[in-house]
Amino acid sequence: AVSGLLTEGAPESKPNAPGQQTRNSNKVQIIMSTKDDGVDRQYKCTIHLALPSAQCAQHLRDVISVDKEISDKVVKTISVVKSDEVVEGEEPSEARVLRIQFEATDAKMLRVSVSTTYDMMNVALKCFAEFGA
């Protein structure tokens, strides 16, 4: 089963360069574009998507991080993080939640980026279900 949670918030760390991956002990973060360009991106959205396994979360992160944003008006940061909830029979420290953070200069660009990301995740998850992740 896959569940999703839409929340608002600011990213934890600042990206250094587009396409860059940063690593620490519990997550890999993929930066889709740089936000150190002086542009005010006041519209923010964070999606948390709980997935059945860490491998599924990592595969989905890899799939949706291939394409860059179509505009510099949106910055997208993708990471796999630990779950806050403990599922019976599962290690509590397993990083199986896909977190996607968006920052945009206007509401329309934020909506377009979030909608496109949901569409890509939907297709990828259907492929995982059909062919295995």
PDB file of C-alpha atoms in Angstrom:
ATOM      1  CA  ALA A   1       0.000   0.000   0.000  1.00  0.00           C
ATOM      2  CA  VAL A   2       1.167   3.496  -0.790  1.00  0.00           C
ATOM      3  CA  SER A   3       0.054   6.519   1.162  1.00  0.00           C
ATOM      4  CA  GLY A   4       0.771  10.185   0.700  1.00  0.00           C
ATOM      5  CA  LEU A   5       0.781  13.285   2.857  1.00  0.00           C
ATOM      6  CA  LEU A   6       0.902  16.820   1.557  1.00  0.00           C
ATOM      7  CA  THR A   7       2.455  19.336   3.932  1.00  0.00           C
ATOM      8  CA  GLU A   8       4.069  22.729   3.757  1.00  0.00           C
ATOM      9  CA  GLY A   9       7.553  23.553   4.925  1.00  0.00           C
ATOM     10  CA  ALA A  10      10.992  24.744   4.021  1.00  0.00           C
ATOM     11  CA  PRO A  11      13.883  22.530   2.881  1.00  0.00           C
ATOM     12  CA  GLU A  12      16.430  21.441   5.461  1.00  0.00           C
ATOM     13  CA  SER A  13      19.538  22.239   3.466  1.00  0.00           C
ATOM     14  CA  LYS A  14      20.533  24.481   0.596  1.00  0.00           C
ATOM     15  CA  PRO A  15      21.460  22.843  -2.704  1.00  0.00           C
ATOM     16  CA  ASN A  16      24.833  23.561  -4.228  1.00  0.00           C
ATOM     17  CA  ALA A  17      24.325  22.687  -7.885  1.00  0.00           C
ATOM     18  CA  PRO A  18      21.596  21.324 -10.169  1.00  0.00           C
ATOM     19  CA  GLY A  19      21.478  17.546 -10.393  1.00  0.00           C
ATOM     20  CA  GLN A  20      23.700  17.234  -7.329  1.00  0.00           C
ATOM     21  CA  GLN A  21      23.251  14.384  -4.885  1.00  0.00           C
ATOM     22  CA  THR A  22      24.057  14.994  -1.240  1.00  0.00           C
ATOM     23  CA  ARG A  23      24.391  12.154   1.253  1.00  0.00           C
ATOM     24  CA  ASN A  24      24.254  11.825   5.010  1.00  0.00           C
ATOM     25  CA  SER A  25      23.628   8.873   7.297  1.00  0.00           C
ATOM     26  CA  ASN A  26      19.939   8.371   6.514  1.00  0.00           C
ATOM     27  CA  LYS A  27      19.087   9.920   3.160  1.00  0.00           C
ATOM     28  CA  VAL A  28      20.171  10.719  -0.357  1.00  0.00           C
ATOM     29  CA  GLN A  29      18.972  14.077  -1.590  1.00  0.00           C
ATOM     30  CA  ILE A  30      18.731  14.983  -5.271  1.00  0.00           C
ATOM     31  CA  ILE A  31      18.691  18.670  -6.093  1.00  0.00           C
ATOM     32  CA  MET A  32      16.789  19.373  -9.319  1.00  0.00           C
ATOM     33  CA  SER A  33      17.896  22.999  -9.712  1.00  0.00           C
ATOM     34  CA  THR A  34      19.710  25.631  -7.735  1.00  0.00           C
ATOM     35  CA  LYS A  35      17.865  28.088  -5.559  1.00  0.00           C
ATOM     36  CA  ASP A  36      20.845  30.295  -4.692  1.00  0.00           C
ATOM     37  CA  ASP A  37      19.992  32.621  -7.568  1.00  0.00           C
ATOM     38  CA  GLY A  38      18.421  35.444  -5.563  1.00  0.00           C
ATOM     39  CA  VAL A  39      14.889  34.676  -6.808  1.00  0.00           C
ATOM     40  CA  ASP A  40      12.140  34.932  -4.174  1.00  0.00           C
ATOM     41  CA  ARG A  41      10.252  31.628  -4.186  1.00  0.00           C
ATOM     42  CA  GLN A  42       7.532  32.288  -1.647  1.00  0.00           C
ATOM     43  CA  TYR A  43       5.216  29.427  -2.649  1.00  0.00           C
ATOM     44  CA  LYS A  44       6.251  26.161  -1.000  1.00  0.00           C
ATOM     45  CA  CYS A  45       4.909  22.633  -0.843  1.00  0.00           C
ATOM     46  CA  THR A  46       6.275  19.373   0.572  1.00  0.00           C
ATOM     47  CA  ILE A  47       4.970  15.928  -0.344  1.00  0.00           C
ATOM     48  CA  HIS A  48       5.669  12.921   1.887  1.00  0.00           C
ATOM     49  CA  LEU A  49       4.895   9.594   0.211  1.00  0.00           C
ATOM     50  CA  ALA A  50       5.206   6.480   2.397  1.00  0.00           C
ATOM     51  CA  LEU A  51       6.214   3.475   0.301  1.00  0.00           C
ATOM     52  CA  PRO A  52       6.283  -0.254   1.071  1.00  0.00           C
ATOM     53  CA  SER A  53      10.082  -0.490   1.173  1.00  0.00           C
ATOM     54  CA  ALA A  54      13.275   1.531   1.076  1.00  0.00           C
ATOM     55  CA  GLN A  55      14.109   0.001  -2.301  1.00  0.00           C
ATOM     56  CA  CYS A  56      10.776   1.140  -3.759  1.00  0.00           C
ATOM     57  CA  ALA A  57      11.339   4.661  -2.385  1.00  0.00           C
ATOM     58  CA  GLN A  58      14.845   4.784  -3.875  1.00  0.00           C
ATOM     59  CA  HIS A  59      13.637   3.515  -7.271  1.00  0.00           C
ATOM     60  CA  LEU A  60      10.832   6.072  -7.366  1.00  0.00           C
ATOM     61  CA  ARG A  61      13.265   8.851  -6.393  1.00  0.00           C
ATOM     62  CA  ASP A  62      15.590   7.797  -9.210  1.00  0.00           C
ATOM     63  CA  VAL A  63      12.752   7.673 -11.753  1.00  0.00           C
ATOM     64  CA  ILE A  64      11.234  11.076 -11.009  1.00  0.00           C
ATOM     65  CA  SER A  65      14.581  12.835 -10.629  1.00  0.00           C
ATOM     66  CA  VAL A  66      15.572  12.214 -14.268  1.00  0.00           C
ATOM     67  CA  ASP A  67      13.711  15.212 -15.698  1.00  0.00           C
ATOM     68  CA  LYS A  68      14.571  18.780 -14.728  1.00  0.00           C
ATOM     69  CA  GLU A  69      11.927  21.384 -14.055  1.00  0.00           C
ATOM     70  CA  ILE A  70      10.787  23.166 -17.213  1.00  0.00           C
ATOM     71  CA  SER A  71      11.353  26.571 -15.645  1.00  0.00           C
ATOM     72  CA  ASP A  72      13.722  28.216 -13.192  1.00  0.00           C
ATOM     73  CA  LYS A  73      10.612  29.473 -11.410  1.00  0.00           C
ATOM     74  CA  VAL A  74      10.397  26.143  -9.534  1.00  0.00           C
ATOM     75  CA  VAL A  75      13.013  24.363  -7.434  1.00  0.00           C
ATOM     76  CA  LYS A  76      12.390  20.698  -6.565  1.00  0.00           C
ATOM     77  CA  THR A  77      14.364  18.727  -3.956  1.00  0.00           C
ATOM     78  CA  ILE A  78      13.850  14.960  -3.698  1.00  0.00           C
ATOM     79  CA  SER A  79      15.023  12.797  -0.799  1.00  0.00           C
ATOM     80  CA  VAL A  80      14.287   9.462   0.862  1.00  0.00           C
ATOM     81  CA  VAL A  81      13.859   9.840   4.617  1.00  0.00           C
ATOM     82  CA  LYS A  82      13.017   7.682   7.604  1.00  0.00           C
ATOM     83  CA  SER A  83       9.408   6.963   8.439  1.00  0.00           C
ATOM     84  CA  ASP A  84       7.986   8.483  11.616  1.00  0.00           C
ATOM     85  CA  GLU A  85       5.606   5.572  12.008  1.00  0.00           C
ATOM     86  CA  VAL A  86       6.688   2.040  12.881  1.00  0.00           C
ATOM     87  CA  VAL A  87       4.986  -0.726  10.929  1.00  0.00           C
ATOM     88  CA  GLU A  88       4.748  -4.180  12.549  1.00  0.00           C
ATOM     89  CA  GLY A  89       7.625  -6.403  11.429  1.00  0.00           C
ATOM     90  CA  GLU A  90       9.636  -3.511   9.982  1.00  0.00           C
ATOM     91  CA  GLU A  91      12.827  -1.911  11.177  1.00  0.00           C
ATOM     92  CA  PRO A  92      11.970   1.550  12.556  1.00  0.00           C
ATOM     93  CA  SER A  93      15.053   3.110  10.990  1.00  0.00           C
ATOM     94  CA  GLU A  94      14.248   2.089   7.395  1.00  0.00           C
ATOM     95  CA  ALA A  95      14.187   5.115   5.112  1.00  0.00           C
ATOM     96  CA  ARG A  96      11.094   4.466   2.995  1.00  0.00           C
ATOM     97  CA  VAL A  97       9.391   7.845   2.740  1.00  0.00           C
ATOM     98  CA  LEU A  98       9.897   9.867  -0.413  1.00  0.00           C
ATOM     99  CA  ARG A  99       9.989  13.590   0.375  1.00  0.00           C
ATOM    100  CA  ILE A 100       9.650  16.076  -2.473  1.00  0.00           C
ATOM    101  CA  GLN A 101       9.997  19.760  -1.647  1.00  0.00           C
ATOM    102  CA  PHE A 102       8.890  22.437  -4.081  1.00  0.00           C
ATOM    103  CA  GLU A 103       9.575  26.165  -4.011  1.00  0.00           C
ATOM    104  CA  ALA A 104       8.070  28.404  -6.693  1.00  0.00           C
ATOM    105  CA  THR A 105       7.833  32.066  -7.615  1.00  0.00           C
ATOM    106  CA  ASP A 106       4.080  31.861  -8.269  1.00  0.00           C
ATOM    107  CA  ALA A 107       1.171  29.606  -7.373  1.00  0.00           C
ATOM    108  CA  LYS A 108       0.488  28.476 -10.946  1.00  0.00           C
ATOM    109  CA  MET A 109       4.036  27.165 -11.463  1.00  0.00           C
ATOM    110  CA  LEU A 110       3.863  25.373  -8.109  1.00  0.00           C
ATOM    111  CA  ARG A 111       0.558  23.740  -9.091  1.00  0.00           C
ATOM    112  CA  VAL A 112       1.904  22.655 -12.487  1.00  0.00           C
ATOM    113  CA  SER A 113       5.072  21.175 -10.966  1.00  0.00           C
ATOM    114  CA  VAL A 114       3.232  19.307  -8.205  1.00  0.00           C
ATOM    115  CA  SER A 115       0.628  17.975 -10.654  1.00  0.00           C
ATOM    116  CA  THR A 116       3.291  16.800 -13.098  1.00  0.00           C
ATOM    117  CA  THR A 117       5.230  15.108 -10.303  1.00  0.00           C
ATOM    118  CA  TYR A 118       2.103  13.266  -9.115  1.00  0.00           C
ATOM    119  CA  ASP A 119       1.450  12.119 -12.699  1.00  0.00           C
ATOM    120  CA  MET A 120       5.029  10.805 -13.036  1.00  0.00           C
ATOM    121  CA  MET A 121       4.803   9.028  -9.665  1.00  0.00           C
ATOM    122  CA  ASN A 122       1.481   7.456 -10.653  1.00  0.00           C
ATOM    123  CA  VAL A 123       2.921   6.029 -13.880  1.00  0.00           C
ATOM    124  CA  ALA A 124       6.084   4.791 -12.131  1.00  0.00           C
ATOM    125  CA  LEU A 125       4.123   3.114  -9.319  1.00  0.00           C
ATOM    126  CA  LYS A 126       1.833   1.389 -11.840  1.00  0.00           C
ATOM    127  CA  CYS A 127       4.934   0.067 -13.628  1.00  0.00           C
ATOM    128  CA  PHE A 128       6.400  -1.115 -10.299  1.00  0.00           C
ATOM    129  CA  ALA A 129       3.145  -2.950  -9.529  1.00  0.00           C
ATOM    130  CA  GLU A 130       2.978  -4.528 -12.994  1.00  0.00           C
ATOM    131  CA  PHE A 131       6.637  -5.441 -13.512  1.00  0.00           C
ATOM    132  CA  GLY A 132       8.155  -5.309 -10.014  1.00  0.00           C
ATOM    133  CA  ALA A 133      10.343  -2.599  -8.548  1.00  0.00           C
TER     134      ALA A 133
END
